[in-house]
Amino acid sequence: MPKTIAIYGKGGIGKSSTASNVAAACADEGYRVTIIGCDPKSDSSITLLRGRRIPTIMDLMREGEDIKEDDIVFTGYKGVKCVEIGGPEPGIGCAGRGIIVAIALLRKISTAIEDTDLVIYDVPGDIVCGGFVAPVKKGLVKEAYVLTSGEYMPLYAANNICKGLSRLEMTLNGVICNSRGADNEEKIVSEFAKEIGSQLLAFIPKDVLVQTCEREGYSVIEKAPDSAIAGVYRKLAKAIMADKDAKIAVPLDDKRLRELTRI
Amino acid sequence: MPVKQKEPLIMHPRPSSIVAALYTLRDLDTDVVILHGPPGCSFKHARLLEEDGMRVVTTSLDETGFVFGGHDALVEVLEKVIKRFNPKRIGIVGTCASMIIGEELHEAVMDVQPDVPVIEVEVHAGYRDNTKGVIIALESALACGIISEVEFERQKSLLKEATMVEKRHGAASKEYLEPSRGDLKYKVAERLIELIKQGKKGINILNAKKETAFMFADINLAVAQVAQNLGNGPNIINMANLDVNLGLPKNRRNAHEVKDDLEKAGMEIHHIIGGLDEYPIAGNTASQIIGEKYADYDFAVITGVPHALPMDNLKNMELFSITNGPRQVVPLKEMGHKHVVVEIDLHPKTLGVNHIVESEFGATLREMVKDA
Ligand SMILES: Nc1ncnc2c1ncn2[C@@H]1O[C@H](COP(=O)(O)OP(=O)(O)OP(=O)(O)O)[C@@H](O)[C@H]1O
Ligand code: SF4
Ligand SMILES: [Mg+2]
């Protein structure tokens, strides 16, 4: 049974770049990794494919073709299997239903989410409707991680996500801090993790390398393997692959959240 | 970006997969079905199925349910159903509304933990072929251990054939089919009686879909009786898809009941061509028997699903077909059926019965011979 995870967090906080760097780091360790982009933006796998944009499941469905595994599962950095679900154009149709349909199709025609060691579902920042939690509801995601910075709004979002997860009776496997350079950030997020009943797995510093590599179409693991930040992602990858306790998170009230960010 | 259609568009309304799932659950002897969706969804059929003793209730999702989800409503209705009806077998059927918003039927079942089997059918009405609704229901019944793998595979291949039959000469054969009332019953009856009087030889075939046999069989019976009364009984060969050992529980029972009635009325069934759910393939068996034994016959009366009979061995006969689909008239005429009669609204009259029900065309035949 592969480890199946999803990283949640406020929009734009760094979920996709964290997911792809973790994927690359795990591939370096010899794990077989699959990444499923569940965001209509379909930007989850680009840095694992040297900047190449692959056709999405939704693109092919729109074409009305009979879809085969080869059409939607692509091999990227060190054998990482990449799938993008895609979606309708913004403001048209129903992206949530698209995810439900695409996941059902993927399970039917491909073994990419079974015959592997790690599956990462890269979800968009806002779980706007039922379709976006289909991977969780269908039992495909077993581990949830929350990514946040030490600022109030990202923490507020992280706290809300914890509420959502506990409603789904999903445990939280860890909190990751993606720094935006706020004061005392590591301490704030570490305290937050502790208070909701979880733990801080990694502190990823803000580093322009992430963005420069991304612009070229690479993860930092591939393009700058010896950088300090690559080391941080490797450490995070190890922490994710390790067995650890997971409890249902206990979200904080808003007053406490505000206090925390004032530390 | 334009969305491409996989198959050509069909514009006339056609049977719904949700309704197909409901009928399948009935055939599986389900006591109560919960439709998870808007209150009016599949209303007409939900109501009709109650004639057959199956209760259908709805979670009545409204605008608020669409927006906030219907999980709690489903849990509530499931609990109420268990209390009120004490069912031995429950079905939960999805609808477009609940499936689009990503409702998980299974979650409610996990919450309530009923001690009777629940068949969960994740279906909506957006499938091109309504047989998809049957397949999803059967898959779930298989998962619950209610039907065997063998029966499941058998049903699946029948459904594939049923879909093909509709594509070739049925409701899915054209972009648009004009509905029609068919030929005038007394005119057609007159011609049929004339042929029988002349001593012409005829084949009298019942190839009915499930319970519709309760009324279609009346027509075959009338043909046999009329021939008998006119002293030409032996000229008619009777065939029927009334194998009592095939199909889901209800289909077997119904085959038994219809066959019994026919035999009690003195009609000999010369050839059993399949079970009541084998209407897509029983025609092939009939065709083969005709080719071997009755190739020189003059006419054939075919009731039920006449368009499922291959034309090869019928080409030279004068064909009388009786359907219940107003949209089946045009395709049947195009196939070469000379007389096409529609028994309008036949299906509702065959629900909740366990004996043959009188048909208009059967009554017409009997009346005309009485007068003669
Ligand atoms: N540690 C970091 N240091 C510097 N830049 C970062 C870091 N992490 C992420 N970024 C940058 O932040 C931007 C947003 O990241 P990303 O697209 O991964 O966010 P996301 O959470 O997936 O967004 P969305 O919610 O829209 O899917 C990207 O340009 C990315 O390169
Ligand atoms: S659109 Fe679908 S859910 Fe709505 S009433 Fe029709 S069949 Fe039912
Ligand atoms: Mg992203």
XYZ file of C-alpha atoms and ligand atoms in Angstrom:
675
model
C 0.000 0.000 0.000
C 1.480 3.334 -1.003
C 1.525 6.280 1.333
C -1.147 8.681 0.050
C -0.969 12.298 1.097
C -2.384 15.735 0.417
C -0.913 19.085 1.401
C -3.469 21.730 2.288
C -2.997 25.410 2.893
C -4.031 28.900 1.923
C -4.013 29.740 -1.760
C -0.568 30.707 -3.015
C 1.200 29.672 0.190
C 3.488 27.204 -1.643
C 1.641 23.849 -1.721
C 2.531 23.016 -5.303
C 6.195 23.928 -5.019
C 6.481 22.019 -1.745
C 4.680 19.021 -3.286
C 6.934 18.889 -6.329
C 10.147 19.343 -4.335
C 9.091 16.629 -1.898
C 8.218 14.397 -4.864
C 11.650 14.970 -6.379
C 13.431 14.416 -3.051
C 11.593 11.126 -2.512
C 12.426 10.028 -6.050
C 16.107 10.730 -5.240
C 15.746 8.372 -2.281
C 14.584 5.656 -4.674
C 10.881 5.818 -3.902
C 8.349 5.435 -6.686
C 6.291 8.622 -6.594
C 3.055 9.708 -8.248
C 1.773 13.274 -8.185
C -1.861 14.024 -8.999
C -2.656 17.645 -9.746
C -6.209 18.281 -8.581
C -6.187 21.949 -9.408
C -7.925 23.248 -12.539
C -4.802 25.477 -12.995
C -2.872 22.237 -13.646
C 0.458 23.583 -12.362
C 1.456 20.734 -10.062
C 3.839 18.755 -12.199
C 5.395 21.372 -14.429
C 8.661 21.591 -12.471
C 9.019 17.814 -12.560
C 8.692 17.807 -16.352
C 11.272 20.476 -17.206
C 8.600 23.048 -17.836
C 6.477 20.875 -20.082
C 2.730 21.208 -19.813
C 1.034 17.847 -20.150
C -2.471 17.317 -21.467
C -4.972 17.120 -18.615
C -7.623 14.454 -18.144
C -10.276 17.122 -18.615
C -8.678 18.308 -21.883
C -8.953 14.811 -23.277
C -12.479 14.310 -22.011
C -13.462 17.513 -23.710
C -12.011 16.128 -26.952
C -14.287 13.136 -26.556
C -11.427 10.667 -27.063
C -11.208 7.234 -25.515
C -8.596 7.845 -22.857
C -5.759 5.393 -22.216
C -3.209 5.407 -19.413
C -0.429 6.653 -21.702
C -2.479 9.693 -22.602
C -2.642 11.020 -19.051
C 0.214 9.541 -16.998
C 3.587 11.110 -17.810
C 7.001 10.313 -16.412
C 9.008 13.189 -15.010
C 12.128 13.641 -12.881
C 13.596 10.267 -11.863
C 10.473 8.388 -12.843
C 7.939 10.481 -10.933
C 4.546 9.795 -12.485
C 2.641 12.986 -13.197
C -1.085 13.379 -13.786
C -3.007 16.633 -14.156
C -6.764 16.560 -13.801
C -7.333 20.040 -15.171
C -10.802 21.471 -15.457
C -13.178 23.614 -17.410
C -12.287 27.203 -18.160
C -12.729 29.460 -15.122
C -16.356 30.434 -14.651
C -17.798 27.662 -16.808
C -19.256 24.277 -15.928
C -18.349 22.461 -12.735
C -14.706 21.819 -11.823
C -15.667 19.822 -8.744
C -17.629 17.292 -10.771
C -14.623 17.166 -13.107
C -12.431 15.947 -10.266
C -14.928 13.242 -9.282
C -15.160 11.981 -12.847
C -11.401 12.177 -13.464
C -10.523 10.291 -10.280
C -12.981 7.536 -11.218
C -11.447 7.304 -14.679
C -7.885 7.291 -13.362
C -8.677 4.424 -11.002
C -10.217 2.483 -13.835
C -7.510 2.807 -16.460
C -4.293 3.259 -14.505
C -2.369 1.685 -11.671
C -0.406 4.909 -11.049
C -2.066 5.489 -7.686
C -1.724 1.888 -6.505
C 1.479 0.530 -7.898
C 3.765 3.088 -6.280
C 5.267 4.119 -2.902
C 3.976 7.658 -2.493
C 1.002 9.439 -4.011
C 0.775 13.193 -3.542
C -2.545 14.877 -4.292
C -1.856 18.524 -4.980
C -5.072 20.362 -4.211
C -5.992 23.998 -4.765
C -5.982 26.406 -1.838
C -9.703 26.709 -1.628
C -11.784 23.588 -1.207
C -14.704 25.319 -2.830
C -17.081 22.390 -3.132
C -17.657 18.690 -2.568
C -15.760 17.608 -5.671
C -12.465 18.910 -4.314
C -12.570 16.538 -1.368
C -13.474 13.544 -3.542
C -9.976 12.017 -3.119
C -10.418 12.174 0.664
C -14.017 10.971 0.644
C -13.216 8.106 -1.681
C -10.565 7.030 0.804
C -7.703 7.780 -1.573
C -5.929 10.227 0.723
C -4.814 8.722 4.021
C -2.509 11.462 5.319
C -3.105 15.187 5.468
C -0.497 17.915 5.976
C -1.048 21.599 6.484
C 1.287 24.188 5.026
C 1.317 27.690 6.495
C 3.474 30.686 7.187
C 3.493 32.491 10.531
C 1.220 35.277 9.329
C -2.335 35.633 10.544
C -4.254 34.928 7.321
C -2.384 31.749 6.312
C -2.722 30.503 9.894
C -6.398 31.369 9.848
C -6.750 29.294 6.664
C -4.722 26.442 8.192
C -6.944 26.474 11.257
C -10.045 26.343 9.042
C -8.590 23.421 7.143
C -8.157 21.611 10.451
C -11.851 22.180 11.123
C -12.702 20.707 7.737
C -10.422 17.714 8.254
C -11.860 16.911 11.644
C -15.350 17.123 10.197
C -14.275 14.478 7.684
C -12.718 12.540 10.568
C -9.359 12.853 8.868
C -6.277 12.922 11.059
C -3.559 15.521 10.631
C -0.080 14.128 10.077
C 1.891 17.293 10.491
C 2.293 21.015 9.972
C 4.866 22.504 7.601
C 6.019 26.104 7.822
C 6.746 27.811 4.514
C 8.334 31.023 5.569
C 7.337 34.377 4.224
C 9.888 36.130 6.368
C 7.635 37.200 9.243
C 9.136 37.702 12.676
C 9.358 34.687 14.966
C 7.785 32.594 12.263
C 9.166 29.198 13.247
C 8.167 29.712 16.854
C 4.619 30.820 15.949
C 3.938 27.910 13.627
C 5.566 25.439 15.984
C 3.333 26.683 18.808
C 0.272 26.523 16.531
C 1.119 22.926 15.626
C 1.475 21.980 19.258
C -1.780 23.610 20.313
C -3.854 21.894 17.649
C -2.337 18.570 18.707
C 0.178 18.120 15.911
C 3.840 18.828 15.255
C 5.974 21.046 13.066
C 7.722 18.843 10.510
C 9.872 21.398 8.725
C 10.669 25.063 8.455
C 11.202 25.989 4.821
C 12.936 29.360 4.571
C 11.956 31.865 1.954
C 14.520 31.435 -0.812
C 14.483 33.045 -4.233
C 16.010 29.838 -5.648
C 12.579 28.230 -5.453
C 11.260 30.822 -7.840
C 14.218 30.959 -10.203
C 14.277 27.180 -10.594
C 10.519 27.191 -11.062
C 10.775 29.769 -13.824
C 13.201 27.485 -15.696
C 10.833 24.552 -15.199
C 12.742 22.710 -12.473
C 12.465 21.782 -8.845
C 15.338 22.984 -6.633
C 16.121 19.313 -6.018
C 16.912 18.880 -9.701
C 18.379 22.266 -10.579
C 20.166 23.168 -7.325
C 20.655 19.863 -5.538
C 23.435 21.175 -3.315
C 21.611 24.279 -2.107
C 20.599 24.650 1.518
C 16.915 24.754 0.586
C 17.225 21.446 -1.295
C 18.488 20.035 1.980
C 15.402 21.335 3.767
C 13.074 19.659 1.249
C 15.042 16.389 1.648
C 14.594 16.552 5.397
C 10.885 17.209 4.955
C 10.616 14.288 2.522
C 12.188 11.993 5.134
C 9.770 13.247 7.777
C 6.821 12.620 5.480
C 7.962 9.097 4.598
C 8.569 8.250 8.256
C 5.831 6.660 10.337
C 4.423 9.057 12.884
C 1.468 9.614 15.146
C -1.515 11.302 13.690
C -4.398 12.707 15.648
C -7.526 14.541 14.712
C -6.588 18.196 15.010
C -8.320 20.442 17.517
C -8.738 23.822 15.849
C -8.075 26.991 17.860
C -10.511 29.808 18.399
C -9.900 33.052 16.603
C -8.807 34.933 19.694
C -6.001 32.483 20.363
C -4.940 32.616 16.724
C -4.592 36.379 16.882
C -2.619 36.140 20.092
C -0.287 33.576 18.582
C 0.650 35.766 15.642
C 1.593 38.553 18.048
C 4.339 36.546 19.763
C -12.675 25.370 -26.461
C -15.631 23.496 -27.977
C -16.686 20.268 -26.352
C -16.741 17.413 -28.827
C -19.529 14.848 -28.787
C -18.304 11.294 -28.770
C -21.401 10.015 -30.503
C -24.028 11.810 -32.573
C -26.558 13.820 -30.647
C -30.047 12.415 -30.040
C -32.704 15.005 -29.338
C -35.851 13.184 -28.306
C -36.192 12.380 -24.611
C -35.234 8.837 -23.698
C -35.420 6.539 -20.676
C -33.432 7.713 -17.677
C -30.592 5.828 -15.965
C -31.985 6.798 -12.567
C -35.307 5.205 -13.427
C -33.524 2.163 -14.842
C -31.735 1.787 -11.508
C -35.076 2.025 -9.671
C -36.611 -0.762 -11.764
C -33.526 -2.905 -11.262
C -33.776 -2.487 -7.499
C -37.385 -3.585 -7.718
C -36.336 -6.697 -9.665
C -33.907 -7.400 -6.835
C -36.802 -7.365 -4.353
C -35.713 -4.156 -2.620
C -38.341 -2.942 -0.142
C -37.604 0.766 0.036
C -35.508 3.028 -2.150
C -34.301 6.457 -1.136
C -33.794 8.844 -4.024
C -31.114 11.255 -2.879
C -32.049 14.411 -4.721
C -34.768 16.904 -5.591
C -38.330 16.018 -4.559
C -39.680 15.823 -8.100
C -36.932 13.672 -9.532
C -38.309 10.615 -11.386
C -41.678 11.266 -9.760
C -43.822 9.421 -12.257
C -41.886 6.194 -12.049
C -41.322 6.429 -8.326
C -45.071 6.551 -7.979
C -45.660 3.681 -10.441
C -43.201 1.441 -8.671
C -45.302 1.669 -5.552
C -47.882 -0.369 -7.479
C -45.305 -3.128 -7.462
C -44.958 -2.875 -3.716
C -41.631 -1.061 -3.592
C -41.623 2.166 -1.592
C -39.754 5.112 -3.047
C -38.960 8.098 -0.851
C -36.861 11.193 -1.490
C -34.425 13.267 0.541
C -36.064 16.325 -1.066
C -32.895 18.318 -1.639
C -33.717 21.949 -2.275
C -31.630 24.968 -3.170
C -30.129 24.924 0.316
C -29.278 21.250 -0.039
C -27.574 21.895 -3.383
C -25.447 24.580 -1.787
C -24.702 23.054 1.610
C -24.846 19.355 0.809
C -27.429 16.725 1.609
C -25.599 14.402 3.964
C -27.751 15.161 7.020
C -30.966 14.836 5.044
C -29.885 11.431 3.774
C -29.012 10.229 7.268
C -32.362 11.455 8.546
C -34.373 9.805 5.774
C -32.429 6.559 6.117
C -33.178 6.437 9.836
C -36.839 7.243 9.238
C -37.125 4.582 6.539
C -35.744 1.929 8.856
C -38.195 2.911 11.607
C -41.259 3.321 9.470
C -40.982 0.456 6.994
C -38.741 -2.038 8.762
C -37.285 -3.031 5.381
C -35.246 -6.156 4.703
C -33.420 -4.550 1.830
C -32.823 -0.854 1.165
C -31.639 0.980 -1.929
C -30.119 4.470 -2.112
C -30.094 5.999 -5.562
C -28.212 9.126 -6.579
C -29.521 11.845 -8.873
C -27.855 14.468 -11.036
C -28.099 17.031 -8.273
C -26.495 14.941 -5.529
C -23.824 13.454 -7.775
C -22.709 16.812 -9.160
C -22.147 18.222 -5.689
C -20.140 15.135 -4.731
C -22.439 13.513 -2.172
C -21.103 10.223 -0.801
C -24.006 7.842 -0.323
C -21.744 5.509 1.598
C -21.001 8.079 4.301
C -24.627 8.164 5.384
C -24.744 4.371 5.460
C -21.620 4.330 7.635
C -23.209 6.848 9.987
C -26.467 4.960 10.357
C -25.090 1.391 10.229
C -28.346 -0.383 9.316
C -28.400 -4.131 9.974
C -29.960 -4.895 6.592
C -28.156 -4.700 3.249
C -28.118 -1.319 1.522
C -27.593 -1.188 -2.223
C -25.906 2.134 -3.000
C -26.317 3.299 -6.586
C -24.168 6.274 -7.560
C -26.089 7.209 -10.678
C -27.356 10.316 -12.431
C -29.491 10.795 -15.517
C -26.669 12.000 -17.741
C -25.718 8.721 -19.361
C -26.386 8.240 -23.024
C -27.678 4.712 -22.529
C -30.053 4.194 -19.649
C -28.744 0.637 -19.249
C -25.828 2.257 -17.403
C -28.213 2.739 -14.469
C -28.944 -0.980 -14.444
C -25.263 -1.884 -14.540
C -24.353 0.413 -11.652
C -27.225 -0.998 -9.569
C -26.158 -4.559 -10.335
C -22.511 -3.802 -9.517
C -23.601 -2.615 -6.130
C -25.875 -5.638 -5.636
C -22.914 -7.838 -6.511
C -20.754 -6.028 -3.958
C -23.458 -6.654 -1.308
C -23.563 -10.341 -2.221
C -27.178 -10.107 -3.376
C -26.482 -11.491 -6.841
C -23.792 -13.902 -7.993
C -20.882 -13.080 -10.251
C -22.378 -15.399 -12.866
C -25.735 -13.618 -12.842
C -23.957 -10.262 -12.953
C -21.955 -11.203 -16.036
C -25.062 -12.615 -17.671
C -26.997 -9.409 -17.032
C -24.128 -7.280 -18.249
C -23.927 -9.030 -21.585
C -27.718 -8.805 -21.982
C -27.596 -5.089 -21.309
C -24.885 -4.637 -23.881
C -27.113 -6.366 -26.390
C -30.088 -4.253 -25.309
C -28.074 -1.107 -25.964
C -27.078 -2.409 -29.390
C -30.703 -3.229 -30.226
C -31.704 0.356 -29.410
C -28.846 1.736 -31.468
C -29.667 -0.405 -34.486
C -33.408 -0.010 -34.749
C -34.656 1.550 -31.509
C -34.838 4.768 -29.571
C -31.135 5.537 -30.108
C -31.135 4.888 -33.856
C -31.732 8.438 -35.072
C -31.048 12.045 -34.162
C -34.791 12.601 -33.844
C -37.696 10.158 -33.975
C -41.229 11.384 -34.549
C -43.714 9.780 -32.163
C -46.638 8.002 -33.826
C -49.800 6.220 -32.771
C -49.189 3.497 -35.355
C -51.741 1.867 -37.645
C -55.427 1.714 -36.798
C -56.080 -1.324 -34.638
C -59.252 -2.516 -36.309
C -57.699 -2.256 -39.793
C -54.735 -4.317 -38.736
C -56.963 -6.802 -36.926
C -59.105 -7.126 -40.037
C -56.089 -8.013 -42.182
C -54.754 -10.469 -39.620
C -58.121 -12.236 -39.347
C -58.345 -12.389 -43.137
C -55.010 -14.197 -43.342
C -56.005 -16.641 -40.598
C -59.327 -17.313 -42.338
C -57.527 -18.034 -45.579
C -55.659 -20.763 -43.757
C -52.330 -18.998 -43.995
C -49.626 -20.175 -41.652
C -48.340 -17.796 -39.014
C -45.820 -17.457 -36.242
C -46.998 -15.806 -33.042
C -44.062 -14.456 -31.053
C -43.970 -12.898 -27.589
C -40.639 -11.134 -27.080
C -41.456 -8.878 -24.172
C -39.340 -6.861 -21.782
C -39.977 -8.126 -18.265
C -43.408 -7.285 -16.799
C -44.711 -5.826 -20.067
C -45.354 -9.493 -20.919
C -48.480 -9.285 -18.757
C -50.178 -7.301 -21.494
C -48.288 -8.271 -24.627
C -49.064 -11.930 -23.930
C -52.751 -11.094 -24.130
C -52.283 -10.235 -27.788
C -50.520 -13.513 -28.546
C -53.254 -15.295 -26.658
C -55.940 -13.493 -28.667
C -54.228 -14.509 -31.925
C -54.148 -18.143 -30.821
C -57.776 -18.023 -29.668
C -59.004 -16.345 -32.833
C -57.233 -18.953 -34.973
C -58.771 -21.675 -32.840
C -62.254 -20.189 -33.204
C -61.819 -19.952 -36.943
C -60.826 -23.609 -37.072
C -57.228 -22.876 -38.025
C -55.518 -23.214 -34.654
C -52.886 -25.689 -35.862
C -51.628 -23.164 -38.442
C -50.179 -20.987 -35.722
C -46.851 -21.638 -34.034
C -46.401 -19.907 -30.673
C -43.067 -18.763 -29.270
C -42.457 -16.840 -26.056
C -39.561 -15.596 -23.936
C -41.032 -17.156 -20.821
C -38.245 -19.336 -19.456
C -39.043 -19.581 -15.759
C -35.486 -20.390 -14.732
C -33.718 -17.269 -15.963
C -33.262 -13.774 -14.602
C -33.649 -11.832 -11.391
C -36.219 -13.064 -8.838
C -39.122 -10.941 -10.058
C -38.542 -11.773 -13.710
C -38.686 -15.507 -12.979
C -41.888 -15.133 -10.996
C -43.503 -13.099 -13.732
C -42.507 -15.610 -16.438
C -44.179 -18.271 -14.375
C -47.355 -16.277 -13.906
C -47.755 -15.367 -17.571
C -46.953 -18.880 -18.761
C -49.451 -20.338 -16.340
C -52.198 -18.021 -17.539
C -51.492 -18.828 -21.175
C -51.518 -22.552 -20.569
C -54.679 -22.365 -18.501
C -56.313 -20.504 -21.359
C -55.431 -23.448 -23.556
C -52.536 -21.971 -25.528
C -49.683 -24.274 -26.316
C -46.262 -22.594 -26.332
C -44.312 -24.494 -28.936
C -40.980 -22.842 -28.316
C -39.567 -21.064 -25.280
C -37.042 -18.636 -26.739
C -35.472 -17.244 -23.555
C -36.177 -15.519 -20.243
C -38.105 -12.297 -19.670
C -34.887 -10.336 -19.421
C -33.548 -11.873 -22.622
C -35.622 -9.753 -24.995
C -32.455 -8.403 -26.638
C -31.268 -11.900 -27.626
C -34.352 -14.129 -27.589
C -35.145 -12.845 -31.078
C -31.997 -14.543 -32.358
C -33.185 -17.880 -31.014
C -36.598 -17.301 -32.568
C -34.995 -16.384 -35.868
C -32.905 -19.530 -35.859
C -35.919 -21.762 -35.152
C -37.861 -20.021 -37.897
C -35.004 -20.567 -40.336
C -34.876 -24.251 -39.513
C -38.573 -25.069 -39.317
C -40.917 -22.355 -40.446
C -39.133 -20.523 -43.221
C -42.111 -20.864 -45.540
C -44.676 -19.366 -43.188
C -46.863 -16.553 -44.441
C -47.056 -14.093 -41.597
C -45.714 -13.330 -38.138
C -47.167 -11.465 -35.180
C -44.454 -10.090 -32.913
C -45.273 -8.407 -29.621
C -43.055 -6.613 -27.102
C -39.705 -5.681 -28.603
C -40.252 -6.559 -32.281
C -37.215 -4.559 -33.391
C -34.937 -7.034 -31.617
C -35.821 -9.754 -34.145
C -33.343 -10.091 -37.004
C -35.090 -9.668 -40.350
C -33.181 -12.398 -42.254
C -35.766 -15.129 -41.818
C -38.795 -12.854 -41.675
C -38.238 -10.941 -44.897
C -40.817 -12.831 -46.913
C -43.545 -12.811 -44.295
C -46.220 -10.218 -43.685
C -45.268 -8.738 -40.341
C -47.617 -7.525 -37.623
C -45.773 -5.946 -34.775
C -47.103 -4.574 -31.534
C -45.013 -2.163 -29.493
C -45.659 0.178 -26.596
C -43.292 2.871 -27.848
C -44.748 5.639 -30.010
C -41.188 6.341 -31.179
C -40.747 2.729 -32.276
C -43.242 2.978 -35.142
C -40.978 4.730 -37.642
C -37.973 2.407 -37.129
C -40.193 -0.692 -37.382
C -41.753 0.501 -40.624
C -38.281 1.171 -41.984
C -37.215 -2.348 -41.073
C -40.059 -3.707 -43.189
C -42.779 -4.390 -40.639
C -45.964 -3.867 -42.636
C -48.354 -3.327 -39.737
C -47.304 -1.577 -36.561
C -49.705 -1.242 -33.652
C -49.004 0.801 -30.533
C -50.454 -0.240 -27.195
C -50.220 3.175 -25.623
C -49.465 3.423 -21.888
C -48.980 -0.296 -21.612
C -46.250 -0.333 -19.007
C -48.158 1.321 -16.120
C -50.917 -1.248 -16.523
C -48.461 -4.098 -16.052
C -47.200 -2.936 -12.670
C -48.615 -4.484 -9.542
C -50.274 -7.374 -11.370
C -49.656 -11.109 -11.418
C -52.066 -12.106 -14.155
C -52.408 -11.304 -17.818
C -54.058 -7.922 -18.436
C -56.369 -7.308 -21.368
C -54.885 -5.366 -24.276
C -56.735 -3.157 -26.716
C -55.490 -5.028 -29.737
C -56.319 -8.393 -28.171
C -59.813 -7.181 -27.306
C -60.264 -5.854 -30.841
C -59.300 -9.223 -32.355
C -61.662 -11.136 -30.096
C -64.520 -8.736 -30.683
C -64.175 -8.859 -34.461
C -64.264 -12.628 -34.589
C -67.255 -12.726 -32.263
C -69.110 -10.427 -34.646
C -68.235 -12.479 -37.686
N 10.031 28.720 0.249
C 9.770 29.513 -0.790
N 10.620 30.526 -1.059
C 10.368 31.344 -2.098
N 9.312 31.260 -2.901
C 8.433 30.280 -2.661
C 8.623 29.351 -1.610
N 7.582 28.489 -1.635
C 6.783 28.853 -2.677
N 7.293 29.925 -3.300
C 6.694 30.594 -4.463
O 5.385 31.034 -4.185
C 4.575 31.000 -5.324
C 3.292 30.240 -5.016
O 3.608 28.886 -4.763
P 2.692 27.684 -5.179
O 2.145 27.834 -6.546
O 3.419 26.445 -4.866
O 1.512 27.907 -4.160
P 0.199 27.042 -3.978
O -0.070 26.993 -2.538
O 0.303 25.777 -4.707
O -0.863 27.994 -4.698
P -2.359 27.619 -5.115
O -3.144 27.650 -3.858
O -2.725 28.723 -6.038
O -2.303 26.295 -5.757
C 5.397 30.323 -6.410
O 5.873 31.244 -7.318
C 6.522 29.674 -5.637
O 7.701 29.580 -6.389
S -32.172 16.719 -13.742
Fe -31.579 14.795 -12.830
S -31.801 15.166 -10.657
Fe -32.969 16.728 -11.676
S -35.011 15.897 -11.813
Fe -33.987 15.407 -13.701
S -33.188 13.387 -13.390
Fe -33.667 14.198 -11.401
Mg -0.981 24.908 -6.227
